[in-house]
Amino acid sequence: AQSVTQLGSHVSVSEGALVLLRCNYSSSVPPYLFWYVQYPNQGLQLLLKYTSAATLVKGINGFEAEFKKSETSFHLTKPSAHMSDAAEYFCAVSLMEYGNKLVFGAGTILRVKS
Amino acid sequence: GAGVSQSPSNKVTEKGKDVELRCDPISGHTALYWYRQSLGQGLEFLIYFQGNSAPDKSGLPSDRFSAERTGGSVSTLTIQRTQQEDSAVYLCASSFDSGSYEQYFGPGTRLTVT
C-alpha cells in the first residue's frame, strides 16, 4: 500500500528565507509524486509533479522538488519565501494501476513572517 | 477555460437528512474523483469514475455514501441519513483519463451536519 509522510505539520520561515517542506513516501513500485497547495477556503492547486522523467522537477511560483529513490523522498523547496506562499501544502502519491487515485500526506502549513 | 465546479459551495443539514453534492468536471475529462477533507482524517479518497463506471469505490466510508455519474460528465455524491462525522469538505477532481497524471480540483462543498 502507498503512504505519504510529511514531517512537520507547521513550518515557519522569514520572508526571503529558504523554504523546505519534507515528504517521504512508501510504495512497492515507483510512484507518481505530487505537491499541491491549498489557500484558505479554496481547492487544491497542483504545484509540480514527478512522473519518472527528470528527478529534479520545477513547478509554479518558483517551487521545485527532487525525487530521491534511495531516500524515498520528494522534498519541496523554494529559495526565497514570499508572503504569498503562506498556505497549506500537501504531498501526494499515486499509482496508475489504482486509477491514479491520490494518497495524500497530512499537510504542512507554511507561515511566512515579515 | 472553465475548471471543475461544485455545488453547493456550502451545505448545512440536520442529522438524519439526505444530501446531494454535485460535481461538474472539465469538459472532455473522462476520469472523475471524489475526496473528503476533514480535520481528523485529512484528505481521503472516496471513489473514482472512468466514464460512467466506478472501478474503485474502496474509499466510501459506509453504505450511506453513494455516487453516480451519468453521460460521462456530471457526478453526484449522495449521503443518506447524515451523521455529524460526515461534516467535512468534499472535493471533486477530474483528469483527462485515469492514466493521466494531473487532477484538477474544484473548490469543494463544505458540509456541516448539525
XYZ file of C-alpha atoms in Angstrom, chain B residues 48-85:
38
model
C -13.348 7.429 -8.826
C -15.114 7.140 -12.152
C -13.744 6.316 -15.549
C -16.572 7.321 -17.821
C -19.771 6.252 -16.110
C -18.328 3.265 -14.294
C -16.706 3.300 -10.879
C -13.792 0.843 -10.819
C -12.788 1.840 -7.307
C -15.279 2.616 -4.551
C -12.949 1.495 -1.810
C -12.863 4.851 -0.038
C -16.590 5.196 0.596
C -16.807 5.098 4.405
C -20.176 3.360 4.694
C -23.161 2.222 2.669
C -24.808 5.571 3.418
C -22.478 7.016 0.776
C -23.091 6.508 -2.918
C -22.148 8.253 -6.117
C -23.175 8.146 -9.699
C -22.089 9.664 -12.942
C -24.271 9.914 -15.970
C -23.399 10.859 -19.507
C -19.732 10.698 -18.642
C -19.943 14.174 -17.203
C -21.715 15.395 -14.068
C -21.372 13.345 -10.900
C -23.498 13.346 -7.774
C -22.324 12.184 -4.364
C -25.223 11.266 -2.098
C -25.018 10.846 1.644
C -28.073 9.282 3.262
C -29.061 9.730 6.894
C -26.231 12.165 7.526
C -24.249 11.960 10.746
C -22.162 14.628 12.438
C -18.982 12.799 11.487
